[in-house]
Short mmCIF file of C-alpha atoms in Angstrom, two decimals:
data_model
loop_
_atom_site.label_atom_id
_atom_site.label_comp_id
_atom_site.label_asym_id
_atom_site.label_seq_id
_atom_site.Cartn_x
_atom_site.Cartn_y
_atom_site.Cartn_z
CA MET B 657 2.12 -11.87 -24.45
CA GLN B 658 5.76 -11.51 -25.47
CA PHE B 659 8.45 -9.64 -23.55
CA GLY B 660 11.41 -8.61 -25.72
CA SER B 661 12.81 -11.78 -27.31
CA ARG B 662 11.06 -14.60 -29.19
CA ARG B 663 12.72 -17.29 -27.12
CA LYS B 664 10.33 -19.90 -25.83
CA LYS B 665 12.41 -20.73 -22.75
CA LEU B 666 15.01 -18.97 -20.68
CA ASN B 667 18.31 -20.80 -20.74
CA THR B 668 20.03 -21.80 -17.51
CA ASP B 669 22.37 -18.80 -17.41
CA ILE B 670 19.55 -16.28 -17.74
CA GLN B 671 17.46 -18.13 -15.17
CA THR B 672 20.31 -17.91 -12.70
CA GLU B 673 20.84 -14.23 -13.48
CA LEU B 674 17.19 -13.28 -13.01
CA TYR B 675 16.08 -15.62 -10.25
CA GLY B 676 19.29 -16.67 -8.52
CA HIS B 677 18.66 -14.23 -5.68
CA PRO B 678 15.36 -13.81 -3.78
CA LEU B 679 15.46 -10.02 -4.27
CA GLN B 680 16.17 -7.84 -7.29
CA PHE B 681 16.06 -4.28 -8.59
CA TYR B 682 13.98 -5.36 -11.62
CA GLY B 683 16.59 -4.05 -14.01
CA GLN B 684 16.22 -6.83 -16.58
CA PRO B 685 12.77 -7.21 -18.22
CA PRO B 686 11.24 -10.66 -18.72
CA LEU B 687 12.35 -12.52 -21.86
CA GLU B 688 9.61 -15.08 -22.35
CA ASN B 689 6.13 -15.51 -23.76
CA ILE B 690 3.12 -15.69 -21.46
CA SER B 691 -0.58 -16.11 -22.18
CA LEU B 692 -3.08 -13.30 -21.72
CA THR B 693 -4.68 -15.30 -18.93
CA GLU B 694 -1.40 -15.52 -17.04
CA PHE B 695 -0.74 -11.86 -17.82
CA GLU B 696 -3.98 -10.79 -16.15
CA THR B 697 -3.70 -13.24 -13.24
CA PHE B 698 -0.19 -12.13 -12.33
CA ALA B 699 -1.13 -8.46 -12.56
CA VAL B 700 -4.29 -8.73 -10.44
CA GLU B 701 -2.54 -10.73 -7.71
CA ARG B 702 0.33 -8.26 -7.47
CA LEU B 703 -2.17 -5.42 -7.36
CA LYS B 704 -3.89 -7.17 -4.45
CA LEU B 705 -0.54 -7.38 -2.70
CA LEU B 706 0.20 -3.69 -3.22
CA LYS B 707 -3.29 -2.72 -2.03
CA THR B 708 -2.69 -4.80 1.10
CA ILE B 709 0.58 -2.98 1.70
CA GLU B 710 -1.19 0.36 1.36
CA ASN B 711 -3.92 -0.65 3.84
CA LEU B 712 -1.47 -2.10 6.35
CA GLY B 713 0.56 1.10 6.23
CA VAL B 714 -2.53 3.00 7.36
CA SER B 715 -3.62 0.52 10.04
CA TYR B 716 -0.24 -0.36 11.57
CA VAL B 717 3.19 1.09 12.13
CA LYS B 718 5.32 0.05 9.18
CA GLN B 719 7.77 -2.74 9.98
CA SER B 720 6.05 -3.43 13.31
CA GLU B 721 5.46 -7.04 14.31
CA GLN B 722 1.76 -6.97 13.42
CA TYR B 723 2.49 -5.25 10.11
CA SER B 724 5.11 -7.85 9.20
CA GLN B 725 2.96 -10.81 10.22
CA LYS B 726 -0.04 -9.71 8.18
CA LEU B 727 2.08 -8.80 5.16
CA GLN B 728 3.90 -12.13 5.33
CA SER B 729 0.55 -13.94 5.41
CA GLU B 730 -0.68 -12.07 2.32
CA ILE B 731 2.57 -12.66 0.42
CA LYS B 732 2.35 -16.35 1.25
CA ASN B 733 -1.31 -16.62 0.23
CA LEU B 734 -0.64 -14.99 -3.14
CA ASN B 735 2.43 -17.19 -3.77
CA PHE B 736 5.03 -14.45 -3.94
CA PRO B 737 8.56 -14.92 -2.54
CA TYR B 738 8.91 -14.40 1.23
CA ARG B 739 11.35 -15.21 4.06
CA PRO B 740 14.04 -16.94 1.96
CA GLU B 741 16.36 -19.48 3.53
CA ALA B 742 19.96 -18.58 4.24
CA ASP B 743 21.35 -21.09 1.72
CA ASP B 744 19.33 -20.27 -1.37
CA ARG B 745 21.76 -20.47 -4.25
CA LYS B 746 20.40 -23.49 -6.12
CA ILE B 747 16.86 -22.63 -7.04
CA GLN B 748 16.78 -25.55 -9.48
CA THR B 749 16.20 -27.80 -6.45
CA GLY B 750 13.09 -25.83 -5.56
CA PRO B 751 10.85 -25.29 -8.59
CA THR B 752 8.14 -23.80 -6.40
CA GLU B 753 10.45 -20.99 -5.31
CA TYR B 754 11.48 -20.47 -8.93
CA GLU B 755 7.83 -20.03 -9.97
CA LYS B 756 7.29 -17.52 -7.17
CA ARG B 757 10.27 -15.44 -8.28
CA ARG B 758 9.21 -15.66 -11.90
CA LYS B 759 5.71 -14.46 -10.97
CA ASP B 760 7.14 -11.63 -8.88
CA HIS B 761 9.39 -10.52 -11.72
CA ILE B 762 6.80 -10.61 -14.51
CA SER B 763 3.96 -9.09 -12.45
CA HIS B 764 6.15 -6.13 -11.47
CA PHE B 765 6.78 -5.26 -15.11
CA ILE B 766 3.11 -5.65 -16.04
CA LEU B 767 2.06 -3.15 -13.39
CA ARG B 768 4.78 -0.82 -14.60
CA LEU B 769 2.87 -0.61 -17.88
CA ALA B 770 -0.39 0.09 -16.08
CA TYR B 771 0.93 2.58 -13.50
CA CYS B 772 3.32 4.68 -15.59
CA GLN B 773 0.50 6.56 -17.28
CA THR B 774 0.11 9.50 -14.87
CA GLU B 775 2.15 11.15 -12.13
CA ASP B 776 -0.33 10.10 -9.42
CA LEU B 777 -0.27 6.47 -10.54
CA ARG B 778 3.52 6.45 -10.64
CA ARG B 779 3.76 7.97 -7.16
CA TRP B 780 1.37 5.38 -5.70
CA PHE B 781 3.12 2.47 -7.40
CA ILE B 782 6.59 3.57 -6.28
CA GLN B 783 5.51 3.96 -2.65
CA GLN B 784 3.97 0.49 -2.42
CA GLU B 785 6.86 -1.18 -4.24
CA VAL B 786 9.36 0.55 -1.95
CA ASP B 787 7.49 -0.68 1.13
CA LEU B 788 7.43 -4.22 -0.27
CA PHE B 789 11.14 -4.02 -1.09
CA ARG B 790 11.93 -2.79 2.44
CA TYR B 791 10.09 -5.71 4.00
CA ARG B 792 11.90 -8.24 1.81
CA PHE B 793 15.33 -6.72 2.29
CA ASN B 794 14.96 -6.60 6.07
CA HIS B 795 14.08 -10.31 6.12
CA LEU B 796 17.08 -11.40 4.08
CA HIS B 797 19.82 -13.32 5.82
CA PRO B 798 22.95 -11.14 6.44
CA THR B 799 24.92 -13.11 3.85
CA GLN B 800 22.15 -12.56 1.31
CA LYS B 801 22.18 -8.82 2.00
CA LEU B 802 25.90 -8.65 1.28
CA GLU B 803 25.43 -10.75 -1.83
CA PHE B 804 22.67 -8.43 -3.02
CA LEU B 805 24.82 -5.33 -2.44
CA HIS B 806 27.75 -6.79 -4.36
CA LYS B 807 25.55 -8.05 -7.19
CA ASN B 808 24.11 -4.56 -7.72
CA SER B 809 27.42 -2.70 -7.40
CA LEU B 810 26.52 -1.13 -4.06
CA GLN B 811 29.98 -1.67 -2.61
CA TYR B 812 30.34 1.20 -0.19
CA ASP B 813 33.61 1.85 1.60
CA THR B 814 33.90 -0.06 4.86
CA VAL B 815 35.26 1.93 7.78
CA SER B 816 38.59 0.51 8.93
CA ALA B 817 39.07 -0.89 12.43
CA GLU B 818 41.48 1.93 13.30
CA GLU B 819 38.98 4.63 12.27
CA LYS B 820 36.19 2.91 14.24
CA VAL B 821 38.35 3.04 17.37
CA ILE B 822 39.00 6.75 16.85
CA LEU B 823 35.32 7.53 16.21
CA LYS B 824 33.90 5.03 18.68
CA ASP B 825 32.21 7.52 21.01
CA LYS B 826 30.74 9.53 18.15
CA LEU B 827 29.41 6.43 16.42
CA VAL B 828 27.77 5.22 19.63
CA ASN B 829 26.18 8.60 20.39
CA SER B 830 24.91 9.24 16.88
CA SER B 831 23.97 5.82 15.54
CA TYR B 832 20.66 4.21 16.41
CA ALA B 833 20.81 0.92 18.39
CA VAL B 834 24.61 0.84 18.54
CA SER B 835 26.41 0.25 21.83
CA GLY B 836 30.06 0.55 22.69
CA ILE B 837 30.33 -3.23 22.90
CA THR B 838 29.15 -3.80 19.31
CA VAL B 839 31.02 -1.03 17.47
CA GLU B 840 34.09 -3.18 16.94
CA GLY B 841 32.00 -6.21 16.05
CA GLN B 842 29.98 -4.77 13.17
CA ASP B 843 30.65 -3.07 9.87
CA PHE B 844 30.18 0.65 9.27
CA TYR B 845 29.92 2.12 5.81
CA LYS B 846 31.21 5.51 4.74
CA VAL B 847 28.64 6.97 2.34
CA PRO B 848 28.22 10.43 0.75
CA PHE B 849 25.65 12.27 2.84
CA GLN B 850 23.39 13.02 -0.16
CA ASP B 851 22.78 9.27 -0.50
CA ALA B 852 21.50 9.05 3.07
CA LEU B 853 19.36 12.14 3.53
CA ASP B 854 16.66 10.24 5.45
CA LEU B 855 19.18 9.14 8.07
CA VAL B 856 20.72 12.61 8.26
CA ARG B 857 17.30 14.21 8.63
CA THR B 858 16.42 11.97 11.58
CA ARG B 859 19.92 12.31 13.11
CA LYS B 860 20.59 8.58 13.16
CA VAL B 861 24.13 8.71 11.78
CA TYR B 862 27.42 10.47 12.36
CA LEU B 863 28.16 13.13 9.75
CA LYS B 864 31.70 14.28 9.02
CA ALA B 865 33.25 16.10 6.05
CA GLY B 866 30.38 15.32 3.70
CA TYR B 867 30.18 11.63 4.61
CA VAL B 868 27.94 9.67 6.96
CA TYR B 869 28.94 6.57 8.90
CA ILE B 870 26.15 4.02 8.63
CA PRO B 871 25.95 0.80 10.70
CA HIS B 872 25.23 -2.35 8.76
CA GLN B 873 21.61 -2.68 9.94
CA ASP B 874 20.73 0.77 8.57
CA ILE B 875 22.13 0.22 5.09
CA VAL B 876 18.56 -0.59 3.98
CA THR B 877 17.88 3.15 3.81
CA ILE B 878 20.58 3.59 1.16
CA VAL B 879 19.35 0.61 -0.81
CA LEU B 880 15.78 1.93 -0.74
CA ASN B 881 16.86 5.32 -2.07
CA ASP B 882 18.67 3.58 -4.91
CA PHE B 883 15.67 1.38 -5.65
CA ARG B 884 13.30 4.37 -5.63
CA THR B 885 15.52 6.31 -8.03
CA ARG B 886 15.87 3.39 -10.43
CA LEU B 887 12.15 2.65 -10.40
CA SER B 888 11.23 6.30 -10.97
CA LYS B 889 13.50 6.48 -14.02
CA ALA B 890 12.21 3.14 -15.30
CA LEU B 891 8.59 4.31 -15.08
CA ALA B 892 9.44 7.46 -17.04
CA LEU B 893 11.04 5.35 -19.76
CA THR B 894 8.12 2.93 -19.77
CA ALA B 895 5.68 5.81 -20.28
CA ARG B 896 7.44 6.64 -23.56
CA SER B 897 6.64 3.19 -24.93
CA LEU B 898 2.93 3.37 -24.11
CA PRO B 899 1.79 4.40 -27.64
CA ALA B 900 3.25 1.16 -29.02
CA VAL B 901 1.68 -0.89 -26.22
CA HIS B 902 -1.73 0.75 -26.64
CA SER B 903 -1.73 -0.14 -30.31
CA ASP B 904 -2.31 -3.73 -29.21
CA GLU B 905 -6.07 -4.06 -28.80
CA ARG B 906 -5.64 -7.02 -26.45
CA LEU B 907 -3.51 -5.14 -23.92
CA GLN B 908 -4.98 -1.65 -23.79
CA PRO B 909 -8.27 -2.65 -22.05
CA LEU B 910 -6.37 -4.80 -19.55
CA LEU B 911 -3.90 -2.06 -18.63
CA ASN B 912 -6.60 0.60 -18.34
CA HIS B 913 -8.62 -1.70 -16.10
CA LEU B 914 -5.63 -2.43 -13.86
CA SER B 915 -4.87 1.24 -13.30
CA HIS B 916 -8.45 1.86 -12.16
CA ALA B 917 -9.12 -1.48 -10.51
CA TYR B 918 -10.31 -1.88 -6.95
CA VAL B 919 -9.62 -5.38 -5.65
CA GLY B 920 -11.15 -5.09 -2.19
CA GLN B 921 -14.66 -5.75 -0.97
CA ASP B 922 -17.50 -4.24 -2.98
CA TYR B 923 -19.17 -1.79 -0.58
CA SER B 924 -21.60 -0.56 -3.24
CA ILE B 925 -23.83 -3.52 -2.40
CA GLN B 926 -25.89 -2.33 0.55
CA LYS B 927 -26.80 -5.59 2.22
CA ASN B 928 -28.50 -4.07 5.25
CA VAL B 929 -30.81 -1.55 3.57
CA GLY B 930 -34.26 -1.57 5.19
CA LYS B 931 -33.25 -3.87 8.05
CA ILE B 932 -33.06 -1.14 10.70
CA SER B 933 -36.45 -0.31 12.14
CA LEU B 934 -37.58 2.86 13.87
CA GLU B 935 -37.97 0.93 17.14
CA GLN B 936 -34.28 0.09 17.11
CA ILE B 937 -32.91 3.59 16.66
CA ASP B 938 -33.00 4.69 20.30
CA SER B 939 -31.29 1.54 21.58
CA LEU B 940 -28.74 1.52 18.77
CA SER B 941 -27.91 5.18 19.37
CA VAL B 942 -26.72 4.30 22.88
CA LYS B 943 -24.56 1.28 22.12
CA SER B 944 -23.65 1.48 18.42
CA PHE B 945 -23.76 5.05 17.10
CA PRO B 946 -20.53 7.03 16.80
CA LEU B 947 -20.37 9.78 19.39
CA CYS B 948 -21.16 12.62 16.97
CA MET B 949 -24.30 10.88 15.66
CA ARG B 950 -25.33 9.93 19.21
CA GLN B 951 -25.20 13.59 20.21
CA LEU B 952 -27.29 14.62 17.20
CA HIS B 953 -29.87 11.93 17.96
CA GLN B 954 -30.15 12.92 21.61
CA SER B 955 -30.49 16.59 20.69
CA LEU B 956 -33.20 15.79 18.16
CA ARG B 957 -35.13 13.68 20.65
CA GLU B 958 -34.90 16.34 23.35
CA ASN B 959 -35.54 19.49 21.30
CA HIS B 960 -37.28 18.03 18.21
CA HIS B 961 -35.09 20.30 16.18
CA LEU B 962 -31.66 20.28 14.52
CA ARG B 963 -29.89 23.01 12.64
CA HIS B 964 -29.54 22.58 8.88
CA GLY B 965 -26.01 21.12 9.02
CA GLY B 966 -27.02 18.65 11.69
CA ARG B 967 -30.06 17.52 9.70
CA MET B 968 -27.89 16.98 6.62
CA GLN B 969 -25.35 14.87 8.50
CA TYR B 970 -27.84 12.86 10.54
CA GLY B 971 -30.12 12.24 7.57
CA LEU B 972 -27.28 10.75 5.52
CA PHE B 973 -26.20 8.67 8.50
CA LEU B 974 -29.68 7.17 8.88
CA LYS B 975 -29.64 6.20 5.23
CA GLY B 976 -26.21 4.67 5.66
CA ILE B 977 -27.30 2.37 8.50
CA GLY B 978 -30.18 0.99 6.42
CA LEU B 979 -33.27 3.07 7.15
CA SER B 980 -35.75 2.83 4.27
CA LEU B 981 -37.37 5.82 2.58
CA GLU B 982 -40.74 5.20 4.25
CA GLN B 983 -39.17 4.88 7.69
CA ALA B 984 -37.12 8.03 7.21
CA MET B 985 -40.16 10.08 6.22
CA GLN B 986 -42.05 8.75 9.23
CA PHE B 987 -39.13 9.46 11.56
CA TRP B 988 -38.71 13.10 10.52
CA ARG B 989 -42.45 13.79 10.42
CA SER B 990 -42.87 12.48 13.96
CA GLU B 991 -40.13 14.80 15.22
CA PHE B 992 -41.53 17.83 13.39
CA VAL B 993 -44.97 17.21 14.87
CA LYS B 994 -43.50 17.10 18.36
CA GLY B 995 -41.83 20.40 17.63
CA LYS B 996 -43.26 23.59 16.14
CA VAL B 997 -44.81 22.20 12.94
CA ASP B 998 -48.55 21.47 12.98
CA ALA B 999 -49.41 17.97 11.71
CA ASP B 1000 -52.29 19.18 9.50
CA LYS B 1001 -50.12 21.74 7.82
CA LEU B 1002 -47.01 19.62 7.49
CA GLU B 1003 -47.57 18.63 3.86
CA HIS B 1004 -48.06 22.27 2.81
CA SER B 1005 -45.69 23.86 5.29
CA SER B 1006 -43.20 26.47 4.17
CA SER B 1007 -41.07 25.90 7.27
CA PRO B 1008 -37.40 25.83 6.27
CA GLU B 1009 -36.84 23.00 8.71
CA SER B 1010 -39.51 20.70 7.31
CA CYS B 1011 -38.94 21.57 3.66
CA SER B 1012 -35.18 21.18 3.67
CA THR B 1013 -35.24 17.91 5.60
CA LEU B 1014 -38.03 16.27 3.60
CA CYS B 1015 -36.34 17.32 0.37
CA LEU B 1016 -33.12 15.78 1.67
CA VAL B 1017 -34.92 12.54 2.50
CA LEU B 1018 -36.60 12.30 -0.89
CA PHE B 1019 -33.37 13.09 -2.74
CA TYR B 1020 -30.98 10.73 -0.96
CA TRP B 1021 -33.37 7.81 -0.48
CA ARG B 1022 -34.54 7.71 -4.10
#
């Protein structure tokens, strides 16, 4: 697969430009040839990383200690860049780190091709990439953060010492995690308020005359907004080039597969089907059933009757825990017999209860 130029190798200057810093805005596309095997491997592994970020965002508070530990472990396992050292200017001395940055760079652009096709795909891709960028930026050394800001022309006006003294009380009262002792010892940036709407919305900064005063540790919010804007525009531009990309019969199937791929565990394989017996249901209902299913089971055992909605829910639940078709039919028949339905007439009964439930069993267990 070729990106842009026909050069076989990146020269030293371009290597330094692309991979000289552990973090980037992905403004420059890759300029080298890669095999289709490497193309697919890079893309799948980055997709696994983004899926992990999505799942962690649901299970944990973003940027919490547990969130960061699990994300760091996944980044490390997939050989993407993580936790760079403070002195990281000569990547030639660490070829392993160079390969990680190269993989990160190329895989990002591959997924751009796959996830620029629809609005929903673009929205999902942007959110996961922003979360990944936030994690990486927050774990940069302070000197690397300043270097990144300068490299990407994010040189916001620094508040002078005199102005900090004048605004000291307001900065302390309005800025998150800032005390009177540290105001003089840290930088504040004066930024147009429209570039920091998230901080304004949550009242974490001092707002005056159309500008907000942001402490150094909160500058990540501004950088994220910039990254989100750039990535959104880049995806829109990438979408325009899709007809040319899809004309390549080697790439179109790969990109379509990536945009619909699920890289987690395959839950369609029902390993426990038929392994739950009728004798186990009562004991399992006490110690293992969710509360709603436990209540339905108890009500069925006590009254030998459930309303239609309850029968629908409980019937599907029994199938889900591995009850076989034969066991399900036996289970429901035994309850009907204990209730109002005569055993001899069960097979020919017109009772709504028996008919609807047996039809449900036959349909969902087929």
